[in-house]
Amino acid sequence: MLLTDIHAHLDFDEFKDLAELIPKWKEAGLKAVISNGVNIKSNRDTIRLAKKYDIVKPALGFYPVHAIEISEENFDEELAWIGKQDPIALGEVGLDYSSGDDNPFGDEKKDEMK
């Protein structure tokens, strides 16, 4: 059986001890972890981790709340950079349906985008 974690954020602080975790994951039978970048810095950190650990497969993109934080020019530049990285997937794209006061995509925006 091919065990794969299809959605992780290995560049987040919770995974600072990857050097210790990855051997344990491999021993447990995990073959791949798709780590999703959420913004420009996260995308680069995700690529760095994928180059360092063969088990890490990069998915690059922008979480919706981060996509609205950058200029259109920087967004286009990042998309061009992503295209040169050969990611396994484009990840963290789409509408943000999370709840909370910090979500700039309230129900009104979701309805408009349908």
Short mmCIF file of N, CA and C in Angstrom, two decimals:
data_model
loop_
_atom_site.label_atom_id
_atom_site.label_comp_id
_atom_site.label_asym_id
_atom_site.label_seq_id
_atom_site.Cartn_x
_atom_site.Cartn_y
_atom_site.Cartn_z
N MET A 1 0.84 -1.17 0.00
CA MET A 1 0.00 0.00 0.00
C MET A 1 0.89 1.24 0.00
N LEU A 2 0.50 2.23 -0.81
CA LEU A 2 1.23 3.48 -0.90
C LEU A 2 0.55 4.51 0.00
N LEU A 3 1.15 4.77 1.15
CA LEU A 3 0.60 5.76 2.07
C LEU A 3 1.16 7.13 1.74
N THR A 4 0.24 8.08 1.53
CA THR A 4 0.62 9.45 1.18
C THR A 4 -0.24 10.42 1.96
N ASP A 5 0.40 11.41 2.56
CA ASP A 5 -0.33 12.52 3.18
C ASP A 5 -0.50 13.56 2.07
N ILE A 6 -1.74 13.82 1.70
CA ILE A 6 -1.97 14.67 0.53
C ILE A 6 -2.11 16.15 0.85
N HIS A 7 -2.04 16.54 2.11
CA HIS A 7 -2.16 17.96 2.42
C HIS A 7 -1.50 18.27 3.76
N ALA A 8 -0.31 18.85 3.67
CA ALA A 8 0.41 19.24 4.88
C ALA A 8 1.04 20.62 4.63
N HIS A 9 1.49 21.23 5.69
CA HIS A 9 2.21 22.50 5.62
C HIS A 9 3.50 22.32 6.41
N LEU A 10 4.43 21.60 5.82
CA LEU A 10 5.65 21.23 6.53
C LEU A 10 6.56 22.42 6.79
N ASP A 11 6.30 23.55 6.17
CA ASP A 11 7.10 24.75 6.43
C ASP A 11 6.60 25.52 7.65
N PHE A 12 5.48 25.10 8.22
CA PHE A 12 4.94 25.77 9.41
C PHE A 12 5.77 25.41 10.64
N ASP A 13 5.73 26.27 11.64
CA ASP A 13 6.53 26.09 12.86
C ASP A 13 6.31 24.75 13.54
N GLU A 14 5.13 24.19 13.42
CA GLU A 14 4.83 22.92 14.08
C GLU A 14 5.72 21.78 13.58
N PHE A 15 6.37 21.97 12.44
CA PHE A 15 7.20 20.91 11.86
C PHE A 15 8.68 21.27 11.84
N LYS A 16 9.13 22.04 12.81
CA LYS A 16 10.55 22.42 12.86
C LYS A 16 11.47 21.21 13.05
N ASP A 17 10.93 20.12 13.58
CA ASP A 17 11.74 18.93 13.85
C ASP A 17 11.59 17.88 12.75
N LEU A 18 11.51 18.30 11.51
CA LEU A 18 11.34 17.36 10.39
C LEU A 18 12.45 16.32 10.31
N ALA A 19 13.66 16.71 10.64
CA ALA A 19 14.78 15.76 10.58
C ALA A 19 14.54 14.56 11.48
N GLU A 20 13.80 14.75 12.55
CA GLU A 20 13.46 13.65 13.46
C GLU A 20 12.17 12.96 13.02
N LEU A 21 11.23 13.70 12.48
CA LEU A 21 9.93 13.14 12.11
C LEU A 21 9.97 12.27 10.86
N ILE A 22 10.68 12.72 9.84
CA ILE A 22 10.63 12.02 8.56
C ILE A 22 11.10 10.57 8.66
N PRO A 23 12.18 10.26 9.36
CA PRO A 23 12.54 8.84 9.49
C PRO A 23 11.44 8.01 10.16
N LYS A 24 10.75 8.58 11.12
CA LYS A 24 9.65 7.88 11.79
C LYS A 24 8.50 7.65 10.81
N TRP A 25 8.20 8.66 10.00
CA TRP A 25 7.13 8.52 9.01
C TRP A 25 7.46 7.42 8.01
N LYS A 26 8.71 7.41 7.54
CA LYS A 26 9.13 6.39 6.58
C LYS A 26 9.05 5.00 7.20
N GLU A 27 9.48 4.89 8.44
CA GLU A 27 9.42 3.61 9.14
C GLU A 27 7.98 3.12 9.27
N ALA A 28 7.05 4.05 9.41
CA ALA A 28 5.63 3.70 9.53
C ALA A 28 5.00 3.39 8.17
N GLY A 29 5.75 3.58 7.09
CA GLY A 29 5.24 3.23 5.77
C GLY A 29 4.81 4.40 4.91
N LEU A 30 4.98 5.62 5.39
CA LEU A 30 4.60 6.78 4.60
C LEU A 30 5.59 6.95 3.45
N LYS A 31 5.07 7.06 2.23
CA LYS A 31 5.92 7.17 1.05
C LYS A 31 6.09 8.60 0.55
N ALA A 32 5.09 9.44 0.81
CA ALA A 32 5.16 10.82 0.33
C ALA A 32 4.28 11.73 1.18
N VAL A 33 4.69 12.99 1.26
CA VAL A 33 3.90 14.03 1.92
C VAL A 33 3.83 15.20 0.95
N ILE A 34 2.63 15.57 0.56
CA ILE A 34 2.46 16.74 -0.29
C ILE A 34 2.36 17.96 0.63
N SER A 35 3.36 18.81 0.54
CA SER A 35 3.41 20.01 1.37
C SER A 35 2.99 21.20 0.53
N ASN A 36 2.01 21.94 1.02
CA ASN A 36 1.41 23.05 0.28
C ASN A 36 1.97 24.39 0.71
N GLY A 37 2.50 25.14 -0.24
CA GLY A 37 2.89 26.51 0.00
C GLY A 37 1.66 27.40 0.01
N VAL A 38 1.69 28.44 0.83
CA VAL A 38 0.51 29.30 0.96
C VAL A 38 0.75 30.75 0.53
N ASN A 39 2.01 31.13 0.34
CA ASN A 39 2.36 32.48 -0.08
C ASN A 39 3.78 32.44 -0.64
N ILE A 40 4.33 33.58 -1.00
CA ILE A 40 5.64 33.60 -1.65
C ILE A 40 6.70 32.94 -0.77
N LYS A 41 6.82 33.35 0.48
CA LYS A 41 7.83 32.77 1.38
C LYS A 41 7.58 31.29 1.58
N SER A 42 6.35 30.92 1.81
CA SER A 42 6.00 29.53 2.04
C SER A 42 6.31 28.66 0.82
N ASN A 43 6.07 29.18 -0.37
CA ASN A 43 6.39 28.43 -1.59
C ASN A 43 7.88 28.13 -1.66
N ARG A 44 8.70 29.11 -1.34
CA ARG A 44 10.15 28.90 -1.39
C ARG A 44 10.61 27.93 -0.30
N ASP A 45 10.03 28.06 0.88
CA ASP A 45 10.37 27.13 1.96
C ASP A 45 9.96 25.70 1.59
N THR A 46 8.82 25.57 0.93
CA THR A 46 8.33 24.25 0.52
C THR A 46 9.27 23.63 -0.50
N ILE A 47 9.75 24.41 -1.46
CA ILE A 47 10.71 23.90 -2.44
C ILE A 47 12.00 23.49 -1.74
N ARG A 48 12.46 24.30 -0.80
CA ARG A 48 13.68 23.97 -0.05
C ARG A 48 13.53 22.62 0.66
N LEU A 49 12.38 22.40 1.28
CA LEU A 49 12.14 21.13 1.97
C LEU A 49 12.07 19.97 1.00
N ALA A 50 11.46 20.18 -0.16
CA ALA A 50 11.36 19.12 -1.16
C ALA A 50 12.74 18.73 -1.69
N LYS A 51 13.64 19.68 -1.79
CA LYS A 51 15.00 19.38 -2.24
C LYS A 51 15.80 18.66 -1.16
N LYS A 52 15.47 18.94 0.08
CA LYS A 52 16.20 18.35 1.20
C LYS A 52 15.70 16.95 1.54
N TYR A 53 14.40 16.71 1.44
CA TYR A 53 13.80 15.44 1.85
C TYR A 53 13.06 14.81 0.67
N ASP A 54 13.46 13.63 0.26
CA ASP A 54 12.85 12.98 -0.91
C ASP A 54 11.38 12.64 -0.71
N ILE A 55 10.93 12.55 0.51
CA ILE A 55 9.54 12.21 0.81
C ILE A 55 8.60 13.40 0.60
N VAL A 56 9.15 14.62 0.60
CA VAL A 56 8.34 15.84 0.48
C VAL A 56 8.13 16.18 -0.99
N LYS A 57 6.86 16.31 -1.36
CA LYS A 57 6.47 16.67 -2.73
C LYS A 57 5.78 18.04 -2.67
N PRO A 58 6.25 19.02 -3.44
CA PRO A 58 5.71 20.38 -3.31
C PRO A 58 4.43 20.64 -4.11
N ALA A 59 3.49 21.28 -3.46
CA ALA A 59 2.33 21.88 -4.11
C ALA A 59 2.44 23.37 -3.81
N LEU A 60 2.41 24.18 -4.83
CA LEU A 60 2.67 25.60 -4.65
C LEU A 60 1.47 26.44 -5.05
N GLY A 61 1.27 27.54 -4.34
CA GLY A 61 0.15 28.42 -4.67
C GLY A 61 0.00 29.51 -3.63
N PHE A 62 -1.22 30.03 -3.55
CA PHE A 62 -1.55 31.09 -2.61
C PHE A 62 -2.83 30.73 -1.89
N TYR A 63 -2.80 30.78 -0.57
CA TYR A 63 -4.04 30.69 0.17
C TYR A 63 -4.79 31.98 -0.13
N PRO A 64 -6.10 31.94 -0.29
CA PRO A 64 -6.83 33.13 -0.72
C PRO A 64 -6.54 34.40 0.07
N VAL A 65 -6.40 34.31 1.38
CA VAL A 65 -6.14 35.52 2.16
C VAL A 65 -4.76 36.10 1.86
N HIS A 66 -3.83 35.27 1.38
CA HIS A 66 -2.50 35.77 1.02
C HIS A 66 -2.48 36.31 -0.41
N ALA A 67 -3.30 35.76 -1.27
CA ALA A 67 -3.32 36.21 -2.67
C ALA A 67 -3.75 37.67 -2.77
N ILE A 68 -4.63 38.10 -1.90
CA ILE A 68 -5.09 39.49 -1.98
C ILE A 68 -4.12 40.46 -1.33
N GLU A 69 -3.06 39.95 -0.70
CA GLU A 69 -2.09 40.81 -0.02
C GLU A 69 -0.98 41.31 -0.94
N ILE A 70 -0.88 40.78 -2.16
CA ILE A 70 0.22 41.16 -3.03
C ILE A 70 -0.30 41.83 -4.30
N SER A 71 0.60 42.54 -4.96
CA SER A 71 0.21 43.23 -6.19
C SER A 71 0.01 42.23 -7.32
N GLU A 72 -0.70 42.66 -8.33
CA GLU A 72 -0.93 41.80 -9.49
C GLU A 72 0.40 41.44 -10.16
N GLU A 73 1.32 42.40 -10.21
CA GLU A 73 2.64 42.15 -10.81
C GLU A 73 3.39 41.06 -10.03
N ASN A 74 3.42 41.18 -8.70
CA ASN A 74 4.10 40.16 -7.89
C ASN A 74 3.41 38.81 -8.01
N PHE A 75 2.10 38.82 -8.12
CA PHE A 75 1.34 37.59 -8.29
C PHE A 75 1.75 36.91 -9.60
N ASP A 76 1.81 37.68 -10.68
CA ASP A 76 2.21 37.12 -11.98
C ASP A 76 3.64 36.60 -11.94
N GLU A 77 4.53 37.34 -11.27
CA GLU A 77 5.92 36.89 -11.14
C GLU A 77 5.99 35.57 -10.37
N GLU A 78 5.19 35.45 -9.33
CA GLU A 78 5.20 34.23 -8.53
C GLU A 78 4.65 33.05 -9.35
N LEU A 79 3.62 33.29 -10.12
CA LEU A 79 3.09 32.22 -10.97
C LEU A 79 4.13 31.76 -11.98
N ALA A 80 4.90 32.69 -12.54
CA ALA A 80 5.97 32.32 -13.46
C ALA A 80 7.03 31.50 -12.74
N TRP A 81 7.39 31.90 -11.52
CA TRP A 81 8.38 31.16 -10.73
C TRP A 81 7.86 29.76 -10.42
N ILE A 82 6.61 29.66 -10.02
CA ILE A 82 6.01 28.36 -9.71
C ILE A 82 6.09 27.45 -10.92
N GLY A 83 5.82 27.99 -12.10
CA GLY A 83 5.87 27.20 -13.32
C GLY A 83 7.23 26.60 -13.61
N LYS A 84 8.28 27.21 -13.09
CA LYS A 84 9.65 26.71 -13.30
C LYS A 84 10.08 25.69 -12.25
N GLN A 85 9.27 25.48 -11.23
CA GLN A 85 9.66 24.63 -10.10
C GLN A 85 9.23 23.17 -10.26
N ASP A 86 8.38 22.87 -11.20
CA ASP A 86 7.88 21.52 -11.41
C ASP A 86 7.19 20.96 -10.17
N PRO A 87 6.21 21.70 -9.63
CA PRO A 87 5.50 21.19 -8.45
C PRO A 87 4.65 19.98 -8.82
N ILE A 88 4.36 19.15 -7.84
CA ILE A 88 3.50 17.99 -8.06
C ILE A 88 2.05 18.43 -8.24
N ALA A 89 1.72 19.61 -7.70
CA ALA A 89 0.36 20.13 -7.80
C ALA A 89 0.37 21.64 -7.57
N LEU A 90 -0.72 22.27 -7.97
CA LEU A 90 -0.97 23.65 -7.57
C LEU A 90 -1.88 23.57 -6.37
N GLY A 91 -1.42 24.12 -5.26
CA GLY A 91 -2.18 23.95 -4.03
C GLY A 91 -2.42 25.26 -3.32
N GLU A 92 -3.42 25.22 -2.51
CA GLU A 92 -3.91 26.39 -1.79
C GLU A 92 -4.44 27.41 -2.78
N VAL A 93 -5.44 26.97 -3.51
CA VAL A 93 -6.13 27.86 -4.44
C VAL A 93 -7.63 27.73 -4.20
N GLY A 94 -8.39 28.70 -4.64
CA GLY A 94 -9.84 28.62 -4.51
C GLY A 94 -10.38 29.61 -3.51
N LEU A 95 -11.62 29.44 -3.18
CA LEU A 95 -12.28 30.32 -2.22
C LEU A 95 -12.01 29.86 -0.80
N ASP A 96 -11.93 30.81 0.09
CA ASP A 96 -11.70 30.51 1.50
C ASP A 96 -13.05 30.38 2.19
N TYR A 97 -13.40 29.16 2.57
CA TYR A 97 -14.67 28.92 3.24
C TYR A 97 -14.50 28.74 4.75
N SER A 98 -13.34 29.16 5.26
CA SER A 98 -13.15 29.08 6.71
C SER A 98 -14.00 30.16 7.37
N SER A 99 -14.27 29.94 8.63
CA SER A 99 -15.06 30.91 9.37
C SER A 99 -14.15 31.77 10.23
N GLY A 100 -14.70 32.79 10.78
CA GLY A 100 -13.92 33.64 11.67
C GLY A 100 -13.92 35.07 11.20
N ASP A 101 -13.64 35.95 12.13
CA ASP A 101 -13.66 37.38 11.84
C ASP A 101 -12.52 37.80 10.91
N ASP A 102 -11.44 37.01 10.86
CA ASP A 102 -10.29 37.40 10.05
C ASP A 102 -10.43 36.97 8.59
N ASN A 103 -11.54 36.38 8.21
CA ASN A 103 -11.75 35.94 6.84
C ASN A 103 -12.30 37.10 6.01
N PRO A 104 -11.50 37.64 5.06
CA PRO A 104 -11.97 38.77 4.26
C PRO A 104 -13.01 38.36 3.22
N PHE A 105 -13.22 37.06 3.06
CA PHE A 105 -14.19 36.56 2.10
C PHE A 105 -15.46 36.17 2.83
N GLY A 106 -16.20 37.17 3.28
CA GLY A 106 -17.44 36.91 3.98
C GLY A 106 -18.45 36.22 3.07
N ASP A 107 -19.60 35.89 3.62
CA ASP A 107 -20.62 35.20 2.84
C ASP A 107 -21.02 35.99 1.60
N GLU A 108 -21.00 37.32 1.68
CA GLU A 108 -21.35 38.14 0.52
C GLU A 108 -20.41 37.86 -0.64
N LYS A 109 -19.11 37.86 -0.37
CA LYS A 109 -18.11 37.63 -1.41
C LYS A 109 -18.27 36.23 -1.99
N LYS A 110 -18.52 35.25 -1.16
CA LYS A 110 -18.69 33.88 -1.65
C LYS A 110 -19.86 33.82 -2.62
N ASP A 111 -20.95 34.48 -2.28
CA ASP A 111 -22.13 34.48 -3.15
C ASP A 111 -21.83 35.19 -4.47
N GLU A 112 -21.09 36.28 -4.42
CA GLU A 112 -20.74 37.02 -5.63
C GLU A 112 -19.90 36.18 -6.58
N MET A 113 -19.04 35.34 -6.03
CA MET A 113 -18.10 34.59 -6.84
C MET A 113 -18.70 33.31 -7.41
N LYS A 114 -19.89 32.94 -6.98
CA LYS A 114 -20.51 31.70 -7.47
C LYS A 114 -20.96 31.86 -8.90
#
